[in-house]
Amino acid sequence: MTAQALTGELKFKRGIGLKFKFSFAIILLIAGVMGLVTEVVRYRVKDRLLDQMMVKGQALTRGLAANAAEALATDDRARLAVLVDQVLKQEKGIVAAALVDENNLILAHTNFKLEGQVYQQPAQAVLEHYASGRVGQYRLDGEEVLDFEVPILVSGTNQDVRKRIGSAHILYSLQPINEVVRETLTNIFFVAVGGMLFGILVSLWLVNRITRPIRRLADATEVIGRGNLDLRLPVKRRDELGLLSAAFNHMAANLKSAQADLIIKERLQNEMEIAQRIQNLLVPNDSPKIQGYSVARLYRAAEEVSGDYFDFIDLGKGFWGMTVADVSGKGVPGALVMAQTRSVLRSVASQTHSPGKVLSKTNQLLYRDLPENMFVTLSYLVLDGPKRTVTISRAGHLAAIIYRKATKGCELEMPTGIAIGISDPDTFDLMLTERTVKLGPGDFILLYTDGVDEATNTAQELFGSERLIQALHEAANYRASGIVEYIERAVHHFVGDAPQNDDITMILVKAEEGEAP
Amino acid sequence: MKQVAISQESKGKIQILNVGGFMDMREVPKFEQALDKLIKAGLCNIVLDLSNLEYISSAGLGAIIGSIREVRRRGGDIKVGGYSAPVFDILKTFGFTEVFETYASRQEALKKFEG
């Protein structure tokens, strides 16, 4: 199975890419600017050329009218024909010239076929009137023309009134102007297309420059997503994309360390669970029923630290071995040492009723095998049920507490002894002692681990042996299970909301009232 | 949260670790590292001054036991020079007073090393 199958495909439907968007935007921009330029150019150029044409046209027509005045007055047709033909040669844009009489009958025309006819001019053609005449614009034979007209006047009998005897016409074609404008626009168009192509190339290059690192980032993100957190990107650029790459690397590093932490945490958690499972297998589920006694045990494993165990061993004929132990190590190693200790102790206990000999042999067997920084403290007692005696030995463990009903007092049984696994058998045996005590009716003996007296509240105060003994006094009349529950409640009440930081283990044997079995 | 405070001094070839505070399960690694550092440097004559230590957990004692075997193999020793009353009770309960030398003061422990 590939990692990709595990994490699923990247779900992304690619739409319009940045390249296209940028190119489109640039084309739009250039087209807009060019359109604007085109309009401006069209009107400016056309206006300028028209103005020039107006000035020239008026001047020429005035000239024609002045020159033709005498010939018209004398009706010199030949002279008039020469004048209009001369005008035609003056400029390229002039398409026709004509002279008419006061009734607009054509007297002379560059197109001599029209002579004798009435001068045709559309009624609405007048564009502009000016001091010496007027100009009209209209289509003539499919061609747009400007028709300049200047009246020819002569002085009449009355000095103040001048009499019109005819008009001079000169027709300019607008074709050249339109051609110039079209040419200019064509030039602009080509410049615009060139600009767009250049713009597209530039935008492709820019977009490529931007998207290549982005695509690299996207690829890298996918790689990270598949679980390869070692990937790092080069940070070459000093712009936003460089920042993005640096941020990406930072993220990858953080993810990696977070993942490492998580793995360690999970491994520890796992180990703790295994340890706890082993531990639960090792401790008895029930307290034994022993005639004439009530027996109870309490076992509350802390969440993280697991090192306690306890055991009841039936030695036969009313003899019982009982132990409470604390392994100085947690997790799987602690649980394994516990399992080892339990097996050794069980097998040794079946051979003798002397707790001292049991512990001595246990140390001898375990001393070389335990890890160097680990040891086991334990108290081991042998109850002689019928005789109502308890013999106790202690390997570095807390004292046993004996409550005497008769005196309402507590005694600490603390025979000397070293923890198992820290000293050679000679030293261990030298220090090891046994104590035997008699249990009267209502007396009881408590074995416990430091999770009880070192239970800590939020103010970091210890529950302590004094509070424990106080609780024993208060609960002394209950049966064993009642006393144990009472202690548990007292500890619980004292600790409050503080977390339980060590296992709590107790076993309690109480000699009930009445005759021994 | 109560913590462990560890400081180190040298008297000739003898290293003194001054361990104070409250050494529960969580604080043991600090102590273990301090001991490890000395042993790795080949400094195997160590006096532990526990006068200012209020409490030591069994894991803390485990750290001492683990180290003591190591330094003894190398011809050195760890001796306790100075302890508070609660710590002495713990050492005695666990039988540790039989496994390593404990002296009420740093001077006595140093003298034992020298002589």
XYZ file of C-alpha atoms in Angstrom:
632
model
C 0.000 0.000 0.000
C 1.419 3.363 -0.930
C 1.384 6.346 1.310
C -0.802 8.099 -1.189
C -3.479 5.468 -0.907
C -3.385 5.964 2.816
C -3.836 9.714 2.723
C -6.034 9.982 -0.361
C -5.572 11.852 -3.593
C -5.275 15.590 -3.718
C -8.718 16.816 -4.686
C -8.381 19.820 -7.006
C -10.029 20.651 -10.282
C -7.788 22.972 -12.257
C -9.650 25.934 -13.785
C -8.224 28.915 -15.629
C -4.513 29.231 -14.921
C -2.679 32.328 -13.823
C -0.888 32.546 -17.197
C -4.144 32.909 -19.053
C -5.549 35.344 -16.528
C -2.480 37.570 -16.626
C -2.315 37.493 -20.445
C -5.965 38.306 -20.685
C -5.608 41.193 -18.285
C -2.664 42.598 -20.219
C -4.455 42.258 -23.566
C -7.452 44.015 -22.123
C -5.290 46.777 -20.731
C -3.385 47.347 -23.970
C -6.559 47.151 -26.062
C -8.227 49.701 -23.848
C -5.306 52.109 -24.030
C -5.012 51.639 -27.788
C -8.727 52.221 -28.299
C -8.486 55.457 -26.411
C -5.411 56.529 -28.410
C -7.193 55.617 -31.636
C -10.180 57.786 -30.870
C -8.018 60.709 -29.851
C -5.822 60.368 -32.929
C -8.781 59.999 -35.251
C -10.403 63.247 -34.185
C -7.246 65.264 -33.722
C -5.760 64.306 -37.070
C -8.995 64.638 -38.978
C -9.804 68.019 -37.438
C -6.343 69.367 -38.161
C -6.461 68.239 -41.802
C -10.009 69.551 -42.263
C -9.027 72.923 -40.831
C -6.122 73.119 -43.271
C -8.430 72.201 -46.131
C -10.949 74.853 -45.070
C -8.356 77.625 -45.066
C -6.867 76.626 -48.400
C -10.254 76.022 -49.987
C -11.591 79.384 -48.950
C -8.461 81.179 -50.163
C -8.452 79.435 -53.516
C -12.161 79.956 -54.056
C -11.864 83.618 -53.168
C -8.962 83.843 -55.651
C -11.069 82.164 -58.348
C -14.002 84.494 -57.663
C -11.787 87.600 -57.881
C -10.110 86.442 -61.070
C -13.418 85.470 -62.652
C -15.295 88.697 -61.828
C -14.198 90.578 -64.948
C -14.621 87.637 -67.328
C -18.042 86.950 -65.877
C -19.107 90.525 -66.267
C -18.071 90.447 -69.914
C -19.368 86.887 -70.352
C -15.956 85.752 -71.611
C -16.647 81.995 -71.623
C -13.203 81.026 -72.862
C -11.526 82.973 -70.076
C -13.799 81.325 -67.518
C -12.961 77.849 -68.825
C -9.231 78.605 -68.555
C -9.681 79.825 -64.980
C -11.479 76.658 -63.786
C -8.922 74.413 -65.511
C -6.107 76.336 -63.817
C -7.705 75.741 -60.422
C -7.784 71.995 -61.019
C -4.007 71.945 -61.378
C -3.391 73.886 -58.175
C -3.838 71.016 -55.715
C -4.220 67.268 -55.603
C -7.336 67.223 -53.448
C -9.393 69.385 -55.841
C -11.789 67.281 -57.869
C -13.750 70.014 -59.654
C -14.142 73.796 -60.083
C -17.038 75.693 -61.585
C -18.291 79.189 -62.238
C -22.032 79.884 -62.341
C -24.132 82.918 -63.160
C -26.595 84.650 -60.858
C -29.155 81.906 -61.637
C -26.717 79.123 -60.817
C -26.422 78.139 -64.455
C -23.030 76.631 -65.002
C -20.923 78.882 -67.225
C -17.682 77.017 -66.881
C -16.921 73.626 -65.275
C -13.903 71.393 -65.195
C -16.310 68.772 -66.422
C -17.362 70.797 -69.487
C -20.316 68.467 -70.154
C -22.149 70.096 -67.291
C -21.932 73.586 -68.754
C -25.320 75.099 -69.369
C -26.963 73.052 -66.642
C -28.107 74.283 -63.226
C -25.527 73.752 -60.505
C -26.682 70.755 -58.402
C -26.151 70.916 -54.707
C -28.177 69.058 -52.039
C -30.286 71.430 -50.016
C -28.977 70.438 -46.593
C -25.382 70.353 -47.636
C -24.329 73.657 -46.135
C -21.766 73.062 -43.469
C -20.621 76.512 -42.580
C -21.023 80.132 -43.585
C -18.096 82.422 -43.425
C -17.333 86.016 -44.265
C -16.798 85.647 -47.974
C -18.926 82.624 -48.721
C -19.960 79.236 -47.530
C -18.955 75.614 -47.632
C -21.097 72.480 -48.006
C -20.353 68.820 -47.524
C -22.047 66.063 -49.487
C -21.531 62.972 -51.547
C -20.832 63.395 -55.231
C -20.609 60.249 -57.356
C -19.935 58.223 -54.201
C -17.181 60.486 -53.066
C -17.330 62.760 -50.067
C -16.628 66.327 -51.081
C -16.384 69.816 -49.617
C -17.986 72.420 -51.862
C -16.531 75.919 -51.344
C -18.683 78.668 -52.793
C -17.737 82.343 -53.043
C -20.239 84.782 -54.637
C -18.896 87.101 -57.317
C -20.111 90.636 -56.666
C -19.961 93.840 -58.699
C -20.712 97.385 -57.694
C -24.149 98.436 -58.822
C -25.585 101.873 -59.508
C -26.056 102.392 -55.840
C -22.570 102.588 -54.329
C -23.528 100.788 -51.142
C -25.160 97.673 -52.586
C -23.034 95.100 -54.391
C -24.807 92.901 -56.881
C -24.173 89.151 -57.173
C -23.541 88.226 -60.757
C -22.432 84.627 -60.105
C -20.406 82.271 -57.862
C -17.137 80.406 -57.900
C -17.207 76.772 -56.765
C -14.260 74.586 -55.846
C -14.832 70.970 -54.743
C -12.321 69.237 -52.532
C -12.416 65.522 -52.070
C -12.184 64.296 -48.472
C -10.587 61.093 -49.719
C -6.959 62.119 -48.995
C -7.856 63.119 -45.461
C -9.647 59.869 -44.851
C -6.679 58.030 -46.282
C -4.256 59.758 -43.940
C -6.511 58.963 -40.973
C -6.845 55.336 -42.064
C -3.112 55.042 -42.486
C -2.507 56.475 -39.027
C -5.054 54.102 -37.537
C -3.467 51.140 -39.291
C -0.127 52.142 -37.824
C -1.687 52.397 -34.387
C -3.316 49.006 -34.846
C -0.015 47.355 -35.679
C 1.689 49.048 -32.747
C -1.147 47.813 -30.516
C -0.930 44.239 -31.769
C 2.847 44.357 -31.295
C 2.322 45.724 -27.816
C -0.123 42.960 -26.977
C 2.170 40.238 -28.205
C 5.014 41.750 -26.244
C 2.689 42.114 -23.232
C 1.652 38.465 -23.474
C 5.273 37.358 -23.687
C 6.191 39.501 -20.701
C 3.219 38.248 -18.718
C 4.023 34.630 -19.572
C 7.562 35.192 -18.412
C 6.406 36.960 -15.232
C 3.762 34.372 -14.461
C 6.280 31.616 -15.054
C 8.656 33.296 -12.660
C 5.910 33.463 -10.061
C 4.189 30.152 -10.663
C 7.286 27.964 -10.901
C 8.117 28.451 -7.216
C 4.426 28.238 -6.341
C 4.133 24.949 -8.192
C 7.284 23.743 -6.441
C 5.640 24.706 -3.174
C 2.456 22.871 -4.113
C 4.463 19.765 -5.026
C 6.432 20.029 -1.803
C 3.243 20.419 0.198
C 1.957 17.200 -1.317
C 5.195 15.437 -0.461
C 4.869 16.688 3.114
C 1.276 15.552 3.112
C 2.424 12.054 2.260
C 4.525 12.044 5.383
C 7.999 13.007 4.191
C 8.734 15.801 6.646
C 12.432 16.046 5.758
C 11.776 18.005 2.582
C 13.178 21.559 2.575
C 12.928 24.187 -0.160
C 15.780 26.495 -1.184
C 15.123 30.073 -0.087
C 16.762 32.104 -2.878
C 14.387 34.979 -3.325
C 13.993 37.861 -0.985
C 10.394 38.665 -1.927
C 7.032 37.303 -0.762
C 7.680 33.979 -2.486
C 10.965 33.648 -0.614
C 9.055 34.350 2.572
C 6.560 31.651 1.596
C 9.366 29.130 1.086
C 10.951 30.059 4.410
C 7.560 29.754 6.129
C 7.069 26.396 4.440
C 10.419 25.134 5.742
C 9.575 26.416 9.195
C 6.242 24.605 9.064
C 7.868 21.371 7.905
C 10.404 21.548 10.733
C 7.676 22.229 13.286
C 5.542 19.410 11.907
C 8.519 17.097 12.125
C 9.249 17.898 15.730
C 5.552 17.746 16.619
C 5.328 14.364 14.950
C 8.424 13.152 16.775
C 6.918 14.304 20.075
C 3.689 12.547 19.236
C 5.502 9.327 18.377
C 7.423 9.422 21.650
C 4.248 10.197 23.548
C 2.387 7.386 21.845
C 5.222 4.976 22.439
C 5.297 5.896 26.119
C 1.537 5.607 26.320
C 1.719 2.239 24.648
C 4.437 1.081 26.975
C 2.439 2.229 29.974
C -0.570 0.311 28.773
C 1.474 -2.838 28.280
C 3.020 -2.395 31.719
C -0.368 -1.921 33.278
C -1.720 -4.998 31.542
C 1.187 -7.066 32.864
C 0.676 -5.608 36.316
C -3.029 -6.401 36.305
C -2.225 -9.972 35.411
C 0.168 -10.245 38.347
C -1.989 -9.065 41.218
C -4.754 -11.244 42.691
C -8.324 -10.249 41.943
C -9.708 -11.190 45.341
C -8.686 -11.270 48.930
C -8.459 -14.788 50.351
C -11.070 -15.985 52.817
C -9.238 -17.109 55.931
C -11.223 -18.516 58.839
C -11.102 -16.246 61.874
C -9.771 -13.298 59.900
C -10.993 -10.616 57.605
C -8.616 -9.735 54.812
C -8.795 -6.774 52.427
C -6.602 -5.216 49.809
C -6.612 -1.958 47.928
C -4.799 -1.389 44.706
C -5.035 1.880 42.785
C -2.509 2.183 39.974
C -1.403 5.702 39.126
C -1.775 6.680 35.520
C 1.907 6.930 34.715
C 3.828 5.251 37.446
C 3.323 1.581 37.939
C 5.594 -0.241 40.265
C 3.498 -1.721 43.044
C 2.352 -5.258 43.418
C 0.941 -7.403 46.196
C 0.304 -11.092 46.615
C -1.412 -13.648 48.821
C 0.232 -17.090 48.851
C -1.566 -20.065 50.361
C 1.125 -22.037 52.152
C -1.279 -24.711 53.375
C -2.398 -25.792 56.872
C -3.674 -22.296 57.701
C -0.391 -20.608 56.792
C -0.504 -17.655 54.429
C 2.293 -15.646 52.885
C 1.440 -12.001 52.108
C 3.534 -9.364 50.462
C 3.408 -5.760 49.344
C 6.172 -4.592 47.047
C 7.305 -1.497 45.157
C 9.589 -1.730 42.152
C 11.719 1.377 41.684
C 11.010 1.676 38.009
C 8.109 2.283 35.755
C 6.900 1.129 32.385
C 7.685 -2.189 30.815
C 11.067 -2.661 32.583
C 9.366 -2.087 35.942
C 6.576 -4.523 35.087
C 9.067 -7.182 34.003
C 11.070 -6.827 37.227
C 7.786 -7.129 39.083
C 6.906 -10.325 37.227
C 10.357 -11.716 37.916
C 10.177 -10.857 41.617
C 6.697 -12.332 41.929
C 7.727 -15.674 40.386
C 10.874 -15.942 42.459
C 9.077 -15.012 45.660
C 6.216 -17.457 45.020
C 8.525 -20.341 44.329
C 10.783 -19.592 47.323
C 7.812 -19.009 49.671
C 6.480 -22.507 49.116
C 9.678 -23.939 50.582
C 9.758 -22.257 53.995
C 7.587 -20.441 56.529
C 10.477 -18.149 57.493
C 10.038 -14.734 55.836
C 13.721 -13.948 56.421
C 14.816 -17.016 54.492
C 12.332 -16.203 51.709
C 13.692 -12.673 51.277
C 17.293 -13.802 51.554
C 16.821 -16.371 48.825
C 14.866 -13.907 46.691
C 17.668 -11.316 46.880
C 20.240 -13.972 46.140
C 18.378 -14.987 43.000
C 17.542 -11.460 41.824
C 20.595 -9.459 42.877
C 22.617 -10.155 39.720
C 19.651 -10.047 37.363
C 17.971 -6.772 38.179
C 18.950 -3.747 36.082
C 21.570 -1.668 37.904
C 19.387 1.301 38.685
C 16.416 -0.755 39.797
C 15.568 -2.375 43.063
C 12.548 -3.768 44.825
C 11.370 -2.937 48.319
C 8.983 -5.361 49.880
C 7.488 -6.476 53.125
C 6.693 -10.137 53.478
C 4.775 -11.716 56.308
C 3.725 -15.242 57.139
C 0.421 -15.574 58.980
C 0.041 -18.639 61.139
C -3.736 -18.734 61.127
C -4.404 -21.194 63.936
C -1.720 -19.766 66.266
C -2.647 -16.144 65.464
C 0.932 -15.076 64.940
C 2.505 -13.004 62.224
C 6.189 -13.212 61.331
C 7.432 -10.326 59.269
C 10.579 -9.419 57.346
C 11.242 -6.246 55.491
C 13.473 -5.555 52.486
C 13.850 -1.781 52.519
C 10.104 -1.374 52.617
C 7.948 0.780 54.873
C 7.210 -0.499 58.348
C 4.138 -2.613 58.913
C 1.590 -1.012 61.238
C -0.046 -3.150 63.916
C -3.138 -1.896 65.700
C -3.808 -3.279 69.168
C -7.430 -3.295 70.180
C -6.613 -3.762 73.841
C -4.467 -0.636 74.117
C -6.047 1.252 71.192
C -2.496 1.957 70.034
C -0.451 1.446 66.910
C 2.939 -0.239 66.759
C 5.367 0.102 63.885
C 7.034 -3.173 62.995
C 10.278 -2.268 61.289
C 12.789 -5.096 61.364
C 16.040 -4.080 59.673
C 16.579 -5.047 56.025
C 17.903 -3.726 52.735
C 15.963 -3.369 49.473
C 16.268 -6.327 47.097
C 18.705 -5.955 44.245
C 21.085 -3.369 45.697
C 23.486 -5.337 47.846
C 25.366 -8.595 47.718
C 23.782 -11.550 49.542
C 26.263 -11.327 52.449
C 25.419 -7.738 53.356
C 21.725 -8.356 52.693
C 21.589 -11.381 54.969
C 23.603 -9.639 57.654
C 21.071 -6.850 57.871
C 17.949 -8.967 57.500
C 15.868 -9.699 60.603
C 12.501 -11.243 61.390
C 9.944 -10.201 63.947
C 7.091 -12.334 65.197
C 4.064 -10.757 66.828
C 0.865 -12.176 68.226
C -2.491 -10.906 67.029
C -5.181 -10.615 69.693
C -8.896 -10.447 68.819
C -9.625 -7.208 66.977
C -5.941 -6.563 66.256
C -4.886 -5.984 62.711
C -1.746 -5.518 60.625
C -1.391 -3.208 57.641
C 1.167 -3.467 54.860
C 1.263 -0.545 52.447
C 3.361 1.263 49.870
C 4.588 4.844 49.863
C 1.756 5.826 47.516
C -0.363 6.006 50.680
C 1.686 8.177 53.027
C 3.259 10.151 50.171
C -0.043 10.968 48.510
C 0.289 14.668 47.772
C -2.345 17.395 47.699
C -2.343 20.503 45.531
C -0.341 22.378 48.176
C 2.272 19.624 47.846
C 1.818 18.422 51.386
C 2.210 14.695 52.061
C -0.597 12.638 53.583
C 2.004 11.276 56.010
C 2.046 8.394 58.489
C 0.360 10.464 61.230
C -2.808 10.988 59.203
C -2.676 7.304 58.273
C -2.503 6.216 61.903
C -5.266 8.661 62.815
C -7.473 7.067 60.139
C -6.668 3.580 61.446
C -7.828 4.604 64.901
C -11.044 6.021 63.569
C -11.882 2.921 61.545
C -10.516 0.290 63.957
C -13.883 -1.301 64.686
C -14.734 -2.060 61.077
C -13.871 -5.311 59.340
C -10.731 -5.281 57.164
C -12.518 -4.102 54.010
C -14.196 -1.248 55.916
C -10.880 -0.040 57.341
C -9.223 -0.097 53.929
C -12.109 1.810 52.373
C -11.952 4.354 55.181
C -8.247 4.945 54.571
C -8.838 5.267 50.878
C -11.513 7.871 51.473
C -9.248 9.763 53.866
C -6.441 9.822 51.304
C -8.851 10.794 48.547
C -10.276 13.615 50.648
C -6.807 14.888 51.520
C -5.462 14.826 47.975
C -8.456 16.594 46.467
C -7.923 17.541 42.834
C -4.184 16.830 42.773
C -3.221 14.015 40.392
C -2.326 10.632 41.844
C 1.393 10.403 41.209
C 2.161 6.958 42.631
C 0.415 3.626 42.982
C -1.535 3.122 46.180
C -1.421 -0.413 47.566
C -2.497 -1.798 50.933
C -3.244 -5.173 52.404
C -4.817 -5.505 55.802
C -5.364 -8.647 57.912
C -7.607 -8.408 60.940
C -8.018 -11.074 63.590
C -11.747 -11.167 64.194
C -13.251 -11.532 67.623
C -13.774 -15.023 68.937
C -11.720 -18.120 69.081
C -8.984 -18.879 66.609
C -9.960 -21.563 64.129
C 5.808 22.785 41.541
C 8.726 21.934 43.771
C 11.919 21.197 41.930
C 15.381 19.847 42.377
C 18.342 22.225 42.428
C 21.763 20.772 41.742
C 25.108 22.536 41.980
C 28.579 21.126 41.644
C 31.914 21.896 43.329
C 35.309 20.214 43.188
C 37.712 19.627 46.069
C 40.831 18.242 44.407
C 39.861 14.973 42.775
C 36.556 14.817 44.632
C 33.367 16.176 43.152
C 30.646 17.468 45.436
C 27.070 17.455 44.171
C 24.871 19.698 46.231
C 21.353 18.359 45.721
C 18.465 20.346 47.175
C 14.724 20.625 46.759
C 12.099 17.967 46.242
C 13.022 14.967 44.107
C 9.888 13.200 42.979
C 9.616 10.910 39.950
C 9.569 13.810 37.510
C 12.723 15.425 38.839
C 14.872 12.277 38.891
C 16.177 12.615 35.287
C 17.947 15.901 36.243
C 19.770 14.145 39.047
C 20.571 11.153 36.857
C 22.056 13.428 34.196
C 24.221 15.262 36.705
C 25.655 11.945 37.964
C 26.098 10.627 34.417
C 28.000 13.730 33.392
C 30.528 13.271 36.195
C 30.981 9.559 35.523
C 31.370 10.039 31.775
C 34.061 12.640 32.513
C 35.848 10.004 34.590
C 35.178 11.847 37.860
C 34.339 8.887 40.051
C 34.877 10.194 43.582
C 31.596 11.827 44.411
C 30.157 13.274 47.584
C 26.409 13.851 47.629
C 25.420 16.663 49.942
C 21.707 16.081 50.601
C 21.391 18.587 53.466
C 18.913 20.706 51.535
C 16.932 17.821 50.040
C 13.417 17.520 51.475
C 12.412 14.321 49.732
C 13.875 11.649 47.490
C 11.718 9.149 45.587
C 12.668 5.528 45.096
C 13.628 6.297 41.494
C 16.096 8.852 42.875
C 17.618 6.171 45.075
C 17.697 3.939 41.994
C 19.783 6.587 40.234
C 22.282 6.547 43.132
C 22.442 2.743 43.161
C 22.936 2.571 39.393
C 25.763 5.097 39.578
C 27.438 3.653 42.648
C 28.025 0.328 40.939
C 29.491 2.099 37.922
C 31.927 4.282 39.906
C 32.993 1.372 42.111
C 33.913 -0.635 39.013
C 36.112 2.309 38.051
C 37.729 2.422 41.490
C 35.724 5.357 42.805
C 32.849 5.718 45.240
C 29.794 7.765 46.046
C 29.410 8.809 49.669
C 26.645 10.847 51.226
C 28.018 13.850 53.117
C 25.144 15.609 54.782
C 21.435 14.809 54.818
C 18.176 16.210 56.077
C 16.131 14.242 58.617
C 13.396 13.070 56.204
C 15.952 11.966 53.632
C 17.884 10.031 56.276
C 14.650 8.247 57.260
C 14.107 7.238 53.666
C 17.714 6.046 53.255
C 17.422 4.018 56.419
C 14.049 2.510 55.530
C 15.305 1.359 52.178
C 18.452 -0.053 53.781
C 20.639 2.235 51.733
C 22.701 3.207 54.736
C 24.081 -0.325 54.516
C 24.919 -0.070 50.834
C 26.797 3.205 50.772
C 28.568 5.301 53.327
C 26.524 8.107 54.835
C 28.032 10.887 56.915
C 26.281 13.708 58.656
C 28.590 16.333 57.115
C 30.393 16.996 53.902
C 33.735 17.350 55.747
C 33.515 13.814 57.154
C 32.795 12.366 53.725
C 35.687 14.328 52.190
C 38.002 13.140 54.977
C 37.057 9.527 54.280
C 37.925 9.976 50.618
C 41.281 11.539 51.390
C 42.358 9.211 54.068
